[in-house]
XYZ file of N, CA and C in Angstrom:
570
model
N 50.538 6.862 15.572
C 49.527 6.250 15.684
C 49.550 5.143 15.479
N 48.425 3.998 16.393
C 49.017 2.749 16.408
C 48.694 1.783 15.447
N 49.714 1.173 14.630
C 49.646 0.502 13.631
C 48.787 -1.096 13.593
N 47.674 -1.190 12.950
C 47.177 -2.707 13.544
C 46.740 -3.808 12.411
N 47.299 -5.323 12.606
C 47.577 -5.893 11.671
C 46.507 -6.244 10.852
N 45.866 -6.505 9.670
C 45.624 -7.102 8.954
C 44.258 -7.978 9.845
N 43.782 -8.338 10.400
C 43.095 -9.003 10.739
C 42.607 -8.507 12.268
N 43.153 -7.817 13.015
C 42.300 -6.248 13.475
C 41.711 -5.466 12.785
N 42.671 -5.173 11.679
C 41.509 -4.200 11.166
C 40.372 -4.902 10.421
N 40.178 -6.039 9.608
C 39.104 -6.655 9.439
C 37.984 -7.206 10.240
N 38.610 -7.052 11.848
C 37.376 -7.953 12.654
C 37.179 -6.064 13.036
N 37.471 -5.044 12.657
C 37.175 -3.541 13.539
C 35.997 -3.429 12.626
N 36.255 -4.066 11.494
C 35.419 -3.226 10.373
C 33.961 -4.294 10.443
N 33.769 -5.569 11.181
C 33.408 -6.377 11.405
C 32.346 -5.656 12.353
N 33.107 -4.994 12.877
C 32.177 -4.611 14.029
C 31.570 -3.322 13.780
N 32.439 -2.234 13.279
C 31.420 -1.448 12.365
C 30.580 -1.642 11.696
N 30.574 -2.762 10.871
C 29.519 -2.644 10.173
C 27.957 -3.748 10.786
N 28.661 -4.282 11.607
C 27.394 -4.769 12.634
C 26.927 -3.626 13.381
N 27.348 -3.000 14.143
C 26.889 -1.964 14.801
C 25.999 -0.402 14.004
N 26.611 -0.771 13.136
C 25.415 -0.257 12.003
C 24.445 -0.725 11.331
N 24.587 -1.792 11.337
C 23.203 -2.588 10.902
C 22.402 -3.230 12.418
N 22.958 -2.865 13.172
C 22.314 -2.750 15.068
C 21.543 -1.180 15.141
N 21.570 -0.183 14.270
C 21.442 1.151 14.539
C 20.303 0.996 13.435
N 20.504 0.951 12.070
C 19.403 0.319 11.155
C 17.941 0.272 12.182
N 18.627 -1.518 13.084
C 17.190 -2.440 13.218
C 16.794 -1.920 14.076
N 17.371 -0.953 15.112
C 16.743 -0.197 16.511
C 16.116 0.891 15.290
N 17.016 1.862 15.116
C 15.823 2.733 14.001
C 14.047 2.438 14.097
N 14.147 0.851 13.161
C 13.540 0.527 12.353
C 12.019 0.219 13.381
N 12.640 -0.357 14.682
C 12.102 -1.276 15.566
C 10.880 0.034 16.514
N 11.866 1.319 16.452
C 11.015 2.608 17.117
C 10.439 3.239 16.049
N 10.173 2.314 14.655
C 9.167 3.125 14.020
C 7.967 1.984 13.949
N 8.789 1.321 14.217
C 7.055 0.169 14.358
C 6.689 0.351 15.628
N 7.356 0.436 16.709
C 6.267 0.492 17.910
C 5.668 2.072 17.984
N 6.515 2.704 17.561
C 5.638 4.397 17.184
C 4.515 4.182 16.180
N 4.325 3.370 15.547
C 2.730 3.377 15.080
C 1.985 3.090 15.304
N 2.164 1.929 16.755
C 1.191 0.926 17.408
C 0.400 1.867 18.243
N 1.125 3.232 19.265
C 0.847 4.148 20.284
C 0.658 5.114 19.460
N 0.818 5.710 18.068
C 0.720 7.183 17.877
C -0.589 7.264 17.398
N -1.148 8.535 17.215
C -2.437 8.559 17.097
C -1.995 9.238 15.452
N -2.451 8.862 14.556
C -2.316 9.757 13.463
C -2.755 10.188 12.670
N -2.804 11.499 12.534
C -3.161 12.999 11.875
C -3.819 12.344 10.335
N -4.621 12.172 9.703
C -5.054 11.851 8.254
C -5.117 13.217 8.023
N -4.975 13.953 6.396
C -5.034 14.823 5.654
C -5.584 14.185 4.588
N -5.558 15.510 3.602
C -5.323 15.119 1.920
C -4.422 15.419 1.292
N -3.407 13.952 0.694
C -2.620 13.395 0.641
C -2.015 13.379 -0.905
N -1.067 14.002 -1.834
C -1.378 14.255 -3.505
C -0.607 12.938 -3.670
N -0.478 11.748 -4.188
C 0.483 10.735 -3.813
C 2.122 10.955 -4.561
N 1.215 11.675 -6.124
C 2.327 12.241 -7.053
C 3.186 12.336 -6.698
N 2.795 13.761 -5.749
C 4.288 14.530 -4.870
C 4.533 13.449 -3.547
N 4.003 12.213 -3.113
C 5.055 11.757 -2.390
C 5.869 10.374 -3.625
N 5.032 10.186 -4.646
C 6.388 9.271 -5.635
C 7.040 9.896 -6.113
N 6.975 11.543 -6.194
C 8.404 11.998 -7.166
C 9.493 12.327 -5.842
N 9.190 12.899 -4.720
C 9.801 12.856 -3.655
C 10.711 11.831 -3.462
N 10.157 10.754 -3.297
C 10.799 9.060 -3.177
C 11.904 8.884 -4.398
N 10.969 9.218 -5.126
C 11.985 9.129 -6.593
C 12.942 9.853 -6.649
N 12.736 11.226 -6.040
C 14.350 11.681 -6.031
C 15.323 11.814 -5.074
N 14.980 11.047 -3.709
C 15.820 10.450 -3.117
C 16.488 9.429 -3.351
N 16.084 8.916 -4.277
C 17.054 7.646 -4.251
C 18.557 7.870 -5.036
N 19.306 7.170 -4.508
C 20.506 7.247 -4.521
C 20.877 6.034 -5.324
N 21.814 6.330 -6.932
C 22.296 5.120 -7.496
C 23.628 5.388 -7.185
N 24.144 3.745 -7.191
C 25.771 4.079 -7.312
C 25.900 3.210 -8.173
N 27.233 3.657 -8.477
C 28.379 2.391 -9.497
C 27.892 3.180 -11.135
N 27.403 4.469 -11.648
C 26.787 4.704 -12.487
C 25.567 3.863 -13.150
N 24.486 3.185 -12.321
C 23.328 3.058 -12.636
C 22.568 4.278 -12.526
N 21.526 3.446 -13.830
C 20.804 4.355 -13.912
C 19.207 4.563 -14.065
N 18.545 4.662 -13.408
C 16.557 5.105 -13.009
C 16.131 5.123 -14.422
N 15.567 4.246 -14.875
C 14.383 4.322 -15.728
C 12.921 4.267 -14.920
N 12.275 5.264 -14.913
C 10.957 5.730 -14.504
C 9.971 5.416 -14.622
N 8.606 5.461 -14.661
C 7.568 5.883 -15.039
C 6.624 5.832 -13.861
N 5.794 6.940 -14.014
C 4.465 6.850 -13.790
C 2.967 7.200 -13.890
N 2.364 6.897 -13.668
C 0.953 7.064 -13.966
C 0.374 8.029 -12.971
N -0.395 9.054 -13.462
C -1.028 9.973 -12.350
C -2.263 9.849 -11.461
N -1.635 9.617 -10.120
C -2.104 9.302 -8.823
C -3.258 9.982 -7.975
N -3.941 9.410 -7.475
C -5.314 10.121 -6.648
C -4.553 10.912 -6.089
N -5.518 11.940 -5.422
C -5.149 12.673 -3.896
C -6.134 11.617 -2.741
N -5.467 11.379 -1.544
C -6.495 10.111 -0.839
C -6.316 10.966 0.943
N -6.792 10.376 1.654
C -6.949 10.305 3.009
C -5.946 9.837 3.508
N -4.891 9.936 3.822
C -4.212 9.325 4.642
C -2.392 10.342 5.724
N -1.636 9.947 5.989
C -0.466 10.958 6.998
C 0.614 10.229 5.490
N 0.940 11.828 5.711
C 1.455 11.958 4.392
C 3.801 11.578 4.648
N 3.538 11.946 5.609
C 4.432 11.206 6.351
C 4.716 9.365 6.328
N 3.883 8.859 6.392
C 4.107 7.762 6.751
C 3.893 6.287 5.201
N 3.149 7.476 4.174
C 2.758 7.197 2.747
C 4.402 7.256 2.111
N 5.033 8.171 2.691
C 6.449 8.785 1.840
C 7.427 7.353 2.589
N 6.924 7.053 3.815
C 7.709 6.259 4.106
C 7.609 4.615 3.428
N 6.830 4.139 2.967
C 6.380 3.543 2.206
C 6.767 3.311 0.955
N 6.512 4.791 0.301
C 7.360 4.728 -1.004
C 8.951 4.925 -1.081
N 9.165 5.965 -0.282
C 10.582 5.383 -0.168
C 11.617 3.696 -0.464
N 11.232 3.562 0.760
C 11.187 2.196 1.098
C 10.798 1.044 0.187
N 9.975 1.683 -0.483
C 9.486 -0.103 -1.997
C 10.595 0.581 -2.758
N 10.678 1.877 -3.415
C 11.941 2.101 -4.277
C 13.221 1.708 -4.006
N 13.808 1.873 -2.650
C 14.734 1.112 -2.206
C 15.115 0.308 -2.521
N 14.265 -0.340 -2.150
C 13.842 -1.607 -2.346
C 14.249 -2.598 -4.007
N 13.281 -1.598 -4.615
C 13.684 -1.699 -6.159
C 15.112 -1.979 -6.673
N 16.035 -0.569 -5.857
C 17.426 -0.709 -6.569
C 18.193 -1.818 -5.417
N 17.793 -1.791 -4.730
C 18.623 -2.825 -4.051
C 18.945 -4.310 -4.587
N 17.250 -4.901 -5.432
C 17.195 -5.835 -5.650
C 17.479 -6.393 -7.380
N 18.091 -5.195 -7.415
C 17.473 -4.839 -9.294
C 19.099 -5.217 -9.692
N 19.522 -5.634 -10.444
C 21.172 -6.322 -10.534
C 21.571 -6.013 -11.789
N 21.464 -5.045 -12.959
C 21.563 -4.459 -13.860
C 22.158 -2.938 -13.719
N 22.425 -2.609 -14.581
C 22.466 -1.294 -15.109
C 21.256 -0.210 -14.666
N 20.676 -1.018 -15.366
C 19.304 0.318 -15.556
C 18.504 -0.918 -14.380
N 18.110 0.466 -13.740
C 16.984 0.143 -12.420
C 15.615 0.559 -13.345
N 14.716 -0.032 -13.357
C 13.511 -0.213 -13.901
C 12.448 0.003 -13.005
N 11.753 1.121 -12.798
C 10.512 1.149 -11.965
C 9.432 1.912 -12.469
N 8.149 1.023 -11.961
C 7.333 1.711 -12.406
C 6.602 2.057 -11.452
N 5.526 2.814 -11.216
C 4.039 3.122 -10.561
C 2.894 2.991 -11.544
N 2.247 2.484 -11.275
C 1.137 2.426 -11.926
C -0.304 2.464 -11.096
N -1.155 2.908 -11.832
C -2.579 3.020 -11.071
C -3.726 2.522 -11.581
N -4.426 1.968 -10.959
C -6.147 1.292 -11.048
C -6.436 1.341 -10.430
N -7.775 2.164 -10.663
C -9.210 2.009 -9.560
C -10.409 1.110 -9.620
N -9.933 0.726 -8.526
C -11.719 -0.659 -8.447
C -12.767 -0.330 -7.772
N -13.853 0.167 -8.497
C -15.077 0.940 -7.911
C -16.013 0.119 -7.239
N -15.492 -1.209 -7.459
C -16.320 -2.165 -7.040
C -16.167 -2.495 -5.546
N -14.780 -2.278 -5.111
C -14.556 -2.457 -3.749
C -13.459 -1.011 -3.279
N -14.226 0.051 -3.276
C -13.798 1.113 -3.448
C -12.321 1.442 -2.852
N -11.638 1.261 -3.634
C -10.120 1.221 -3.817
C -9.206 1.378 -4.737
N -7.978 2.162 -3.878
C -7.295 2.350 -5.257
C -6.066 1.834 -5.310
N -5.791 1.232 -6.210
C -4.655 0.082 -6.260
C -3.044 0.640 -6.759
N -1.969 1.035 -6.177
C -1.176 1.452 -6.241
C 0.192 0.054 -6.321
N 0.333 -0.090 -8.091
C 1.912 -1.027 -7.745
C 3.410 -0.145 -7.976
N 4.626 -0.654 -7.478
C 5.477 -0.755 -7.515
C 6.347 -1.643 -8.453
N 6.384 -1.423 -9.537
C 6.775 -2.826 -10.196
C 8.658 -2.771 -10.813
N 9.313 -3.806 -10.452
C 10.506 -3.794 -10.846
C 10.734 -4.757 -12.299
N 12.107 -4.960 -12.516
C 12.471 -6.395 -13.716
C 14.002 -6.393 -12.351
N 13.132 -6.581 -11.180
C 14.604 -6.843 -10.695
C 14.754 -8.620 -10.359
N 15.091 -9.455 -9.543
C 15.314 -10.443 -8.894
C 14.507 -11.406 -8.643
N 13.680 -10.944 -8.314
C 12.034 -11.074 -7.754
C 12.238 -11.965 -6.616
N 10.863 -11.998 -6.256
C 10.661 -12.721 -4.691
C 10.393 -14.228 -5.225
N 11.107 -15.388 -4.793
C 10.219 -16.253 -4.841
C 8.810 -16.780 -4.300
N 8.180 -17.198 -5.024
C 6.441 -17.627 -4.805
C 6.596 -17.770 -2.704
N 7.464 -19.004 -2.792
C 6.927 -19.490 -1.111
C 7.563 -18.454 0.025
N 7.984 -17.258 -0.319
C 8.384 -16.297 0.551
C 7.497 -15.278 0.343
N 6.453 -15.109 -0.325
C 6.024 -14.519 -0.815
C 4.834 -13.334 0.459
N 4.473 -14.239 1.434
C 4.160 -14.028 2.613
C 5.261 -13.626 3.915
N 6.472 -14.578 4.097
C 7.216 -14.476 4.906
C 8.263 -12.778 4.735
N 8.237 -12.284 3.608
C 9.317 -10.605 3.121
C 8.283 -10.097 4.679
N 7.254 -10.297 4.729
C 6.683 -9.027 5.547
C 6.323 -9.310 6.749
N 6.993 -10.131 7.263
C 7.646 -10.703 8.418
C 8.567 -9.713 9.142
N 8.738 -9.647 10.409
C 10.216 -8.512 10.903
C 11.290 -9.609 11.403
N 11.721 -9.115 10.364
C 13.833 -9.582 10.562
C 13.525 -10.560 9.313
N 12.353 -11.164 8.520
C 12.628 -12.357 7.808
C 13.260 -11.747 6.122
N 14.606 -12.445 6.567
C 15.746 -11.815 4.958
C 15.552 -12.936 4.241
N 15.777 -12.649 2.752
C 15.602 -13.811 1.675
C 17.385 -13.719 1.758
N 17.610 -12.507 1.879
C 19.627 -12.832 1.022
C 20.222 -12.662 2.728
N 21.422 -13.041 2.411
C 22.666 -12.723 4.076
C 22.757 -11.130 3.993
N 23.112 -10.469 4.735
C 23.628 -8.974 5.238
C 24.453 -8.451 3.728
N 25.497 -9.488 4.139
C 26.710 -8.946 3.118
C 26.648 -9.201 1.894
N 25.122 -9.714 1.154
C 24.439 -9.535 -0.095
C 24.190 -8.592 -0.337
N 22.951 -8.554 0.769
C 22.241 -6.822 -0.129
C 21.549 -6.254 1.661
N 21.943 -5.248 1.503
C 21.870 -4.335 2.991
C 20.728 -4.363 3.854
N 20.536 -4.428 4.638
C 19.067 -4.625 5.392
C 18.678 -5.273 6.711
N 18.038 -4.443 7.343
C 17.568 -4.728 8.704
C 16.221 -6.207 8.546
N 16.172 -5.903 7.366
C 14.737 -7.241 7.036
C 13.370 -6.487 7.710
N 12.859 -5.221 7.860
C 11.832 -4.855 8.980
C 11.103 -3.588 7.946
N 11.241 -3.738 6.760
C 11.016 -2.255 5.490
C 9.612 -3.005 5.753
N 9.370 -3.814 5.146
C 8.091 -4.303 4.075
C 6.750 -4.458 5.312
N 7.591 -5.281 6.220
C 6.686 -5.042 7.370
C 5.982 -3.825 8.419
N 6.741 -2.694 8.179
C 7.018 -1.197 8.091
C 5.456 -1.063 7.162
N 5.594 -1.501 5.750
C 5.343 -0.560 4.987
C 3.786 -1.615 5.201
N 3.912 -2.635 5.891
C 2.218 -3.024 5.349
C 1.599 -2.981 6.839
N 2.687 -2.258 7.721
C 1.557 -1.807 9.200
C 0.689 -0.533 8.665
N 1.553 -0.085 7.998
C 1.266 1.398 7.480
C 0.264 1.201 6.740
N -0.008 0.574 6.089
C -0.669 -0.159 4.813
C -2.530 -0.188 5.475
N -2.400 -0.957 6.642
C -3.367 -1.111 7.423
C -4.056 -0.271 8.052
N -3.167 0.412 8.381
C -3.432 1.665 9.405
C -4.386 2.521 8.270
N -3.934 2.472 7.592
C -4.799 3.631 6.078
C -6.112 2.515 6.244
N -6.128 1.356 6.260
C -7.332 0.522 5.921
C -7.027 -0.307 4.634
N -5.958 -0.251 4.411
C -5.854 -0.857 3.327
C -5.134 -2.065 3.412
N -4.171 -2.451 2.316
C -3.296 -3.986 2.546
C -1.453 -3.772 1.710
N -0.894 -4.447 1.727
C 0.237 -4.559 0.736
C 0.567 -5.828 0.751
N 0.592 -6.156 -0.903
C 0.545 -7.913 -0.744
C 1.792 -7.428 -2.587
N 2.414 -8.676 -2.385
C 3.082 -9.169 -3.751
C 1.916 -9.554 -4.910
N 1.847 -9.345 -5.882
C 1.307 -9.517 -7.041
C 2.111 -11.314 -7.331
N 1.534 -12.272 -7.372
C 1.255 -13.924 -7.648
C 1.577 -14.013 -9.256
N 1.002 -12.779 -9.608
C 1.006 -12.965 -11.298
C 2.143 -12.165 -12.024
N 2.688 -11.170 -11.168
C 4.117 -10.917 -12.259
C 5.140 -11.827 -12.467
N 5.929 -11.933 -12.683
C 6.995 -12.734 -13.691
C 8.132 -11.635 -13.889
N 7.739 -10.294 -14.534
C 9.536 -10.361 -14.989
C 10.209 -9.460 -13.430
N 9.370 -9.624 -12.319
C 10.536 -8.901 -11.247
C 9.565 -9.494 -10.223
N 9.411 -7.926 -9.555
C 8.231 -7.585 -8.560
C 7.329 -7.412 -8.221
N 6.361 -7.025 -8.806
C 5.090 -5.910 -8.219
C 4.182 -6.004 -6.711
N 4.867 -4.840 -6.031
C 3.837 -4.705 -4.753
C 2.707 -3.589 -5.150
N 1.607 -4.630 -4.529
C 0.358 -3.263 -4.618
C -0.109 -3.028 -3.536
N 0.056 -1.597 -3.568
C -0.233 -0.777 -2.179
C -1.984 -0.963 -2.157
N -3.287 -0.893 -1.450
C -4.219 -1.044 -1.809
C -4.797 -0.117 -0.609
N -5.450 0.849 -1.175
C -5.907 2.328 0.053
C -7.598 1.894 -0.631
N -8.073 2.293 0.712
C -9.413 2.833 0.527
C -9.611 4.502 -0.493
N -10.858 3.869 -0.866
C -11.041 5.585 -1.604
C -12.733 6.171 -1.465
N -11.615 7.125 -0.404
C -12.609 7.702 0.460
C -12.661 9.264 0.342
C-alpha cells in the first residue's frame, strides 16, 4: 500500500473530521426543515419513559460516571419522537459540558397552575453558560466553543427550542442557577 507522510496523514484526518461535522450539520438542518413542513401527530406521551430512554442512550467515555436523578414527570399531549429528541440533546449537552469524572444530571419537575404549565428542568454541574450567551446559544450555528474543544454542529438547542414552541411551550436557561446550567422546558398542561 501507499505510505503517507505525517503531514498528509494529519491533513486527511482533518478532512475526515470536517466531513463528519458537515454530515452532522446537514442532518441537523434536515431535522430543522422537517419541523417547519411536517404535520406533527400529538398523542399522550409519558415523559418518564422519554427521560429513561434518553438516559439509557447516553454513552460516557473514559470511565466517567453518571450521577442521575429524576422526579416523577407527567403524561402530556405531544410528539414522543420530538420530545425524545429534546431530552436526548439536553442530556448529551450535560455530558459534553461536564469536565469531571462524575456527570451530574438532574431532572426536576414543577407544575404551575396559574400558567397552566409543566416545568421540566434539566440541571447539571458542568462548565455553565455565561449570562451574555444565554440567548445566543439558541441561534443556529452559534457555538461558544471551537469544535476542536467540544464536538457539535451548534444547532441542537435551536432545534430543541423549536420543538418546545411546536408544543406551545418554551425552552430557556434559568438565570438564577449558578451550579452549572439549568435548562427549563415549559410545556402546556392540557
